[in-house]
Amino acid sequence: MNTVRVTALTVVLFAASSAVAAAVDCSVPALQAMNVRNVTFKEAKSLPAAPPKQAYCDARGSVTTDGEGAGPGSAQFALTLPVTWNGKFMFGGGRGTGGNLGNSSNKPDIDVALAKGYASVTTDSGHAGSDDALAQFVQRLAD
């Protein structure tokens, strides 16, 4: 069930990133004007190049989800779209603990991918967590 939602989210975000590549404006109104079904953009900002990264659009939003046995919900996402996009993207899950937008790929790899023109997408998989969830879990085991 989670795999289906993440796969559907990946497809939706890929469609969104394809449309964003043609967008001139990295702003919430411009991204929202693409009318990607079930996608709501909440933040968007253009960031300048900082070697090795090229300039890029950093967008955040949510995707409305509904799956067998899951009921209606939403998943948050973060999309990084380089100004010179190569038409490909790298999907990074929410690490082992999930529930946040921390990318499972390490930052240097994400930066190199961005420098090569790859868009990057990550998601919280539809649930809220915290960056210290793993530490809290380990502490509970120790107690």
JSON list of C-alpha atoms in Angstrom, two decimals:
[
{"chain": "A", "resi": 1, "resn": "MET", "atom": "CA", "xyz": [0.00, 0.00, 0.00]},
{"chain": "A", "resi": 2, "resn": "ASN", "atom": "CA", "xyz": [2.78, 2.47, 0.91]},
{"chain": "A", "resi": 3, "resn": "THR", "atom": "CA", "xyz": [4.71, 1.40, -2.19]},
{"chain": "A", "resi": 4, "resn": "VAL", "atom": "CA", "xyz": [1.69, 2.18, -4.34]},
{"chain": "A", "resi": 5, "resn": "ARG", "atom": "CA", "xyz": [1.36, 5.65, -2.81]},
{"chain": "A", "resi": 6, "resn": "VAL", "atom": "CA", "xyz": [5.08, 6.40, -3.16]},
{"chain": "A", "resi": 7, "resn": "THR", "atom": "CA", "xyz": [5.07, 5.15, -6.75]},
{"chain": "A", "resi": 8, "resn": "ALA", "atom": "CA", "xyz": [2.01, 7.26, -7.55]},
{"chain": "A", "resi": 9, "resn": "LEU", "atom": "CA", "xyz": [3.68, 10.23, -5.87]},
{"chain": "A", "resi": 10, "resn": "THR", "atom": "CA", "xyz": [6.82, 9.71, -7.95]},
{"chain": "A", "resi": 11, "resn": "VAL", "atom": "CA", "xyz": [4.78, 9.67, -11.17]},
{"chain": "A", "resi": 12, "resn": "VAL", "atom": "CA", "xyz": [2.87, 12.81, -10.17]},
{"chain": "A", "resi": 13, "resn": "LEU", "atom": "CA", "xyz": [6.05, 14.63, -9.19]},
{"chain": "A", "resi": 14, "resn": "PHE", "atom": "CA", "xyz": [7.75, 13.60, -12.39]},
{"chain": "A", "resi": 15, "resn": "ALA", "atom": "CA", "xyz": [4.83, 15.07, -14.32]},
{"chain": "A", "resi": 16, "resn": "ALA", "atom": "CA", "xyz": [5.11, 18.20, -12.21]},
{"chain": "A", "resi": 17, "resn": "SER", "atom": "CA", "xyz": [8.86, 18.45, -12.76]},
{"chain": "A", "resi": 18, "resn": "SER", "atom": "CA", "xyz": [8.39, 18.02, -16.51]},
{"chain": "A", "resi": 19, "resn": "ALA", "atom": "CA", "xyz": [5.96, 20.90, -16.53]},
{"chain": "A", "resi": 20, "resn": "VAL", "atom": "CA", "xyz": [8.16, 23.02, -14.26]},
{"chain": "A", "resi": 21, "resn": "ALA", "atom": "CA", "xyz": [11.03, 22.73, -16.70]},
{"chain": "A", "resi": 22, "resn": "ALA", "atom": "CA", "xyz": [8.99, 24.73, -19.19]},
{"chain": "A", "resi": 23, "resn": "ALA", "atom": "CA", "xyz": [7.97, 27.30, -16.59]},
{"chain": "A", "resi": 24, "resn": "VAL", "atom": "CA", "xyz": [9.72, 30.65, -16.74]},
{"chain": "A", "resi": 25, "resn": "ASP", "atom": "CA", "xyz": [8.76, 31.62, -13.21]},
{"chain": "A", "resi": 26, "resn": "CYS", "atom": "CA", "xyz": [9.81, 29.73, -10.06]},
{"chain": "A", "resi": 27, "resn": "SER", "atom": "CA", "xyz": [6.91, 30.96, -7.95]},
{"chain": "A", "resi": 28, "resn": "VAL", "atom": "CA", "xyz": [3.94, 29.31, -6.29]},
{"chain": "A", "resi": 29, "resn": "PRO", "atom": "CA", "xyz": [1.39, 30.94, -8.66]},
{"chain": "A", "resi": 30, "resn": "ALA", "atom": "CA", "xyz": [3.38, 29.86, -11.76]},
{"chain": "A", "resi": 31, "resn": "LEU", "atom": "CA", "xyz": [3.84, 26.30, -10.50]},
{"chain": "A", "resi": 32, "resn": "GLN", "atom": "CA", "xyz": [0.21, 26.05, -9.38]},
{"chain": "A", "resi": 33, "resn": "ALA", "atom": "CA", "xyz": [-0.91, 27.32, -12.82]},
{"chain": "A", "resi": 34, "resn": "MET", "atom": "CA", "xyz": [0.38, 24.04, -14.31]},
{"chain": "A", "resi": 35, "resn": "ASN", "atom": "CA", "xyz": [-2.73, 22.42, -12.81]},
{"chain": "A", "resi": 36, "resn": "VAL", "atom": "CA", "xyz": [-1.05, 19.12, -11.97]},
{"chain": "A", "resi": 37, "resn": "ARG", "atom": "CA", "xyz": [-3.84, 16.98, -10.57]},
{"chain": "A", "resi": 38, "resn": "ASN", "atom": "CA", "xyz": [-3.74, 16.47, -6.78]},
{"chain": "A", "resi": 39, "resn": "VAL", "atom": "CA", "xyz": [-0.61, 18.65, -6.39]},
{"chain": "A", "resi": 40, "resn": "THR", "atom": "CA", "xyz": [-0.54, 21.83, -4.32]},
{"chain": "A", "resi": 41, "resn": "PHE", "atom": "CA", "xyz": [2.60, 23.96, -4.27]},
{"chain": "A", "resi": 42, "resn": "LYS", "atom": "CA", "xyz": [3.13, 25.80, -0.97]},
{"chain": "A", "resi": 43, "resn": "GLU", "atom": "CA", "xyz": [6.59, 27.35, -1.38]},
{"chain": "A", "resi": 44, "resn": "ALA", "atom": "CA", "xyz": [8.90, 28.10, -4.29]},
{"chain": "A", "resi": 45, "resn": "LYS", "atom": "CA", "xyz": [12.09, 30.06, -4.50]},
{"chain": "A", "resi": 46, "resn": "SER", "atom": "CA", "xyz": [14.89, 30.52, -6.98]},
{"chain": "A", "resi": 47, "resn": "LEU", "atom": "CA", "xyz": [18.33, 29.88, -5.56]},
{"chain": "A", "resi": 48, "resn": "PRO", "atom": "CA", "xyz": [21.54, 31.10, -7.19]},
{"chain": "A", "resi": 49, "resn": "ALA", "atom": "CA", "xyz": [24.36, 28.87, -8.36]},
{"chain": "A", "resi": 50, "resn": "ALA", "atom": "CA", "xyz": [26.87, 27.88, -5.68]},
{"chain": "A", "resi": 51, "resn": "PRO", "atom": "CA", "xyz": [29.50, 25.49, -7.04]},
{"chain": "A", "resi": 52, "resn": "PRO", "atom": "CA", "xyz": [29.17, 22.65, -7.64]},
{"chain": "A", "resi": 53, "resn": "LYS", "atom": "CA", "xyz": [25.42, 23.34, -7.83]},
{"chain": "A", "resi": 54, "resn": "GLN", "atom": "CA", "xyz": [23.83, 25.32, -10.62]},
{"chain": "A", "resi": 55, "resn": "ALA", "atom": "CA", "xyz": [20.97, 27.76, -10.00]},
{"chain": "A", "resi": 56, "resn": "TYR", "atom": "CA", "xyz": [17.74, 25.93, -9.20]},
{"chain": "A", "resi": 57, "resn": "CYS", "atom": "CA", "xyz": [14.11, 26.18, -8.18]},
{"chain": "A", "resi": 58, "resn": "ASP", "atom": "CA", "xyz": [13.39, 24.83, -4.69]},
{"chain": "A", "resi": 59, "resn": "ALA", "atom": "CA", "xyz": [9.67, 23.98, -4.43]},
{"chain": "A", "resi": 60, "resn": "ARG", "atom": "CA", "xyz": [7.67, 22.41, -1.61]},
{"chain": "A", "resi": 61, "resn": "GLY", "atom": "CA", "xyz": [4.14, 21.16, -1.62]},
{"chain": "A", "resi": 62, "resn": "SER", "atom": "CA", "xyz": [1.79, 18.28, -1.12]},
{"chain": "A", "resi": 63, "resn": "VAL", "atom": "CA", "xyz": [0.07, 15.58, -3.10]},
{"chain": "A", "resi": 64, "resn": "THR", "atom": "CA", "xyz": [-3.42, 14.40, -2.19]},
{"chain": "A", "resi": 65, "resn": "THR", "atom": "CA", "xyz": [-3.34, 10.63, -1.73]},
{"chain": "A", "resi": 66, "resn": "ASP", "atom": "CA", "xyz": [-5.97, 7.93, -1.55]},
{"chain": "A", "resi": 67, "resn": "GLY", "atom": "CA", "xyz": [-5.18, 4.25, -1.57]},
{"chain": "A", "resi": 68, "resn": "GLU", "atom": "CA", "xyz": [-6.78, 0.92, -0.90]},
{"chain": "A", "resi": 69, "resn": "GLY", "atom": "CA", "xyz": [-7.42, 0.75, 2.82]},
{"chain": "A", "resi": 70, "resn": "ALA", "atom": "CA", "xyz": [-5.60, 4.02, 3.43]},
{"chain": "A", "resi": 71, "resn": "GLY", "atom": "CA", "xyz": [-8.36, 6.58, 2.98]},
{"chain": "A", "resi": 72, "resn": "PRO", "atom": "CA", "xyz": [-7.74, 10.17, 1.91]},
{"chain": "A", "resi": 73, "resn": "GLY", "atom": "CA", "xyz": [-4.53, 11.84, 3.02]},
{"chain": "A", "resi": 74, "resn": "SER", "atom": "CA", "xyz": [-1.61, 13.82, 1.70]},
{"chain": "A", "resi": 75, "resn": "ALA", "atom": "CA", "xyz": [2.13, 13.48, 1.31]},
{"chain": "A", "resi": 76, "resn": "GLN", "atom": "CA", "xyz": [4.54, 16.40, 1.49]},
{"chain": "A", "resi": 77, "resn": "PHE", "atom": "CA", "xyz": [7.28, 16.73, -1.10]},
{"chain": "A", "resi": 78, "resn": "ALA", "atom": "CA", "xyz": [10.38, 18.76, -1.86]},
{"chain": "A", "resi": 79, "resn": "LEU", "atom": "CA", "xyz": [11.36, 19.31, -5.50]},
{"chain": "A", "resi": 80, "resn": "THR", "atom": "CA", "xyz": [14.72, 20.72, -6.58]},
{"chain": "A", "resi": 81, "resn": "LEU", "atom": "CA", "xyz": [14.72, 21.63, -10.27]},
{"chain": "A", "resi": 82, "resn": "PRO", "atom": "CA", "xyz": [17.92, 22.93, -11.88]},
{"chain": "A", "resi": 83, "resn": "VAL", "atom": "CA", "xyz": [17.76, 25.84, -14.32]},
{"chain": "A", "resi": 84, "resn": "THR", "atom": "CA", "xyz": [19.45, 23.64, -16.93]},
{"chain": "A", "resi": 85, "resn": "TRP", "atom": "CA", "xyz": [17.46, 20.46, -16.42]},
{"chain": "A", "resi": 86, "resn": "ASN", "atom": "CA", "xyz": [18.59, 17.30, -18.25]},
{"chain": "A", "resi": 87, "resn": "GLY", "atom": "CA", "xyz": [15.06, 15.83, -18.19]},
{"chain": "A", "resi": 88, "resn": "LYS", "atom": "CA", "xyz": [15.96, 13.25, -15.54]},
{"chain": "A", "resi": 89, "resn": "PHE", "atom": "CA", "xyz": [15.33, 13.13, -11.82]},
{"chain": "A", "resi": 90, "resn": "MET", "atom": "CA", "xyz": [16.60, 11.41, -8.74]},
{"chain": "A", "resi": 91, "resn": "PHE", "atom": "CA", "xyz": [14.09, 10.25, -6.14]},
{"chain": "A", "resi": 92, "resn": "GLY", "atom": "CA", "xyz": [15.24, 10.05, -2.55]},
{"chain": "A", "resi": 93, "resn": "GLY", "atom": "CA", "xyz": [13.01, 8.44, 0.02]},
{"chain": "A", "resi": 94, "resn": "GLY", "atom": "CA", "xyz": [12.65, 9.70, 3.55]},
{"chain": "A", "resi": 95, "resn": "ARG", "atom": "CA", "xyz": [15.55, 7.73, 5.00]},
{"chain": "A", "resi": 96, "resn": "GLY", "atom": "CA", "xyz": [15.01, 4.79, 7.33]},
{"chain": "A", "resi": 97, "resn": "THR", "atom": "CA", "xyz": [12.75, 6.64, 9.72]},
{"chain": "A", "resi": 98, "resn": "GLY", "atom": "CA", "xyz": [10.60, 8.43, 7.11]},
{"chain": "A", "resi": 99, "resn": "GLY", "atom": "CA", "xyz": [8.08, 11.04, 8.09]},
{"chain": "A", "resi": 100, "resn": "ASN", "atom": "CA", "xyz": [10.20, 14.03, 7.05]},
{"chain": "A", "resi": 101, "resn": "LEU", "atom": "CA", "xyz": [11.70, 15.59, 3.95]},
{"chain": "A", "resi": 102, "resn": "GLY", "atom": "CA", "xyz": [15.24, 14.54, 4.78]},
{"chain": "A", "resi": 103, "resn": "ASN", "atom": "CA", "xyz": [16.57, 12.92, 1.62]},
{"chain": "A", "resi": 104, "resn": "SER", "atom": "CA", "xyz": [17.94, 9.38, 1.89]},
{"chain": "A", "resi": 105, "resn": "SER", "atom": "CA", "xyz": [20.73, 10.33, -0.52]},
{"chain": "A", "resi": 106, "resn": "ASN", "atom": "CA", "xyz": [23.70, 12.10, 1.02]},
{"chain": "A", "resi": 107, "resn": "LYS", "atom": "CA", "xyz": [24.12, 15.84, 0.39]},
{"chain": "A", "resi": 108, "resn": "PRO", "atom": "CA", "xyz": [27.32, 15.60, -1.72]},
{"chain": "A", "resi": 109, "resn": "ASP", "atom": "CA", "xyz": [25.60, 13.14, -4.09]},
{"chain": "A", "resi": 110, "resn": "ILE", "atom": "CA", "xyz": [22.54, 15.39, -4.36]},
{"chain": "A", "resi": 111, "resn": "ASP", "atom": "CA", "xyz": [24.80, 18.39, -5.09]},
{"chain": "A", "resi": 112, "resn": "VAL", "atom": "CA", "xyz": [26.69, 16.47, -7.81]},
{"chain": "A", "resi": 113, "resn": "ALA", "atom": "CA", "xyz": [23.40, 15.31, -9.36]},
{"chain": "A", "resi": 114, "resn": "LEU", "atom": "CA", "xyz": [22.11, 18.90, -9.34]},
{"chain": "A", "resi": 115, "resn": "ALA", "atom": "CA", "xyz": [25.35, 20.09, -10.98]},
{"chain": "A", "resi": 116, "resn": "LYS", "atom": "CA", "xyz": [24.76, 17.49, -13.73]},
{"chain": "A", "resi": 117, "resn": "GLY", "atom": "CA", "xyz": [21.22, 18.77, -14.29]},
{"chain": "A", "resi": 118, "resn": "TYR", "atom": "CA", "xyz": [19.19, 16.18, -12.37]},
{"chain": "A", "resi": 119, "resn": "ALA", "atom": "CA", "xyz": [16.03, 17.26, -10.57]},
{"chain": "A", "resi": 120, "resn": "SER", "atom": "CA", "xyz": [15.67, 15.81, -7.08]},
{"chain": "A", "resi": 121, "resn": "VAL", "atom": "CA", "xyz": [12.48, 14.80, -5.31]},
{"chain": "A", "resi": 122, "resn": "THR", "atom": "CA", "xyz": [11.85, 13.52, -1.81]},
{"chain": "A", "resi": 123, "resn": "THR", "atom": "CA", "xyz": [8.69, 12.88, 0.22]},
{"chain": "A", "resi": 124, "resn": "ASP", "atom": "CA", "xyz": [7.56, 12.27, 3.77]},
{"chain": "A", "resi": 125, "resn": "SER", "atom": "CA", "xyz": [5.51, 9.31, 2.47]},
{"chain": "A", "resi": 126, "resn": "GLY", "atom": "CA", "xyz": [2.37, 10.82, 3.91]},
{"chain": "A", "resi": 127, "resn": "HIS", "atom": "CA", "xyz": [3.18, 10.83, 7.61]},
{"chain": "A", "resi": 128, "resn": "ALA", "atom": "CA", "xyz": [4.75, 13.33, 9.99]},
{"chain": "A", "resi": 129, "resn": "GLY", "atom": "CA", "xyz": [7.85, 12.46, 11.94]},
{"chain": "A", "resi": 130, "resn": "SER", "atom": "CA", "xyz": [10.96, 14.21, 13.18]},
{"chain": "A", "resi": 131, "resn": "ASP", "atom": "CA", "xyz": [14.63, 14.23, 12.34]},
{"chain": "A", "resi": 132, "resn": "ASP", "atom": "CA", "xyz": [15.42, 12.69, 15.71]},
{"chain": "A", "resi": 133, "resn": "ALA", "atom": "CA", "xyz": [12.95, 9.79, 15.36]},
{"chain": "A", "resi": 134, "resn": "LEU", "atom": "CA", "xyz": [15.75, 7.21, 15.10]},
{"chain": "A", "resi": 135, "resn": "ALA", "atom": "CA", "xyz": [17.43, 8.53, 18.27]},
{"chain": "A", "resi": 136, "resn": "GLN", "atom": "CA", "xyz": [14.10, 8.41, 20.09]},
{"chain": "A", "resi": 137, "resn": "PHE", "atom": "CA", "xyz": [13.55, 4.82, 18.91]},
{"chain": "A", "resi": 138, "resn": "VAL", "atom": "CA", "xyz": [17.01, 3.73, 20.11]},
{"chain": "A", "resi": 139, "resn": "GLN", "atom": "CA", "xyz": [16.39, 5.42, 23.47]},
{"chain": "A", "resi": 140, "resn": "ARG", "atom": "CA", "xyz": [13.10, 3.52, 23.87]},
{"chain": "A", "resi": 141, "resn": "LEU", "atom": "CA", "xyz": [14.94, 0.24, 23.20]},
{"chain": "A", "resi": 142, "resn": "ALA", "atom": "CA", "xyz": [17.54, 1.12, 25.83]},
{"chain": "A", "resi": 143, "resn": "ASP", "atom": "CA", "xyz": [14.93, 2.01, 28.48]}
]
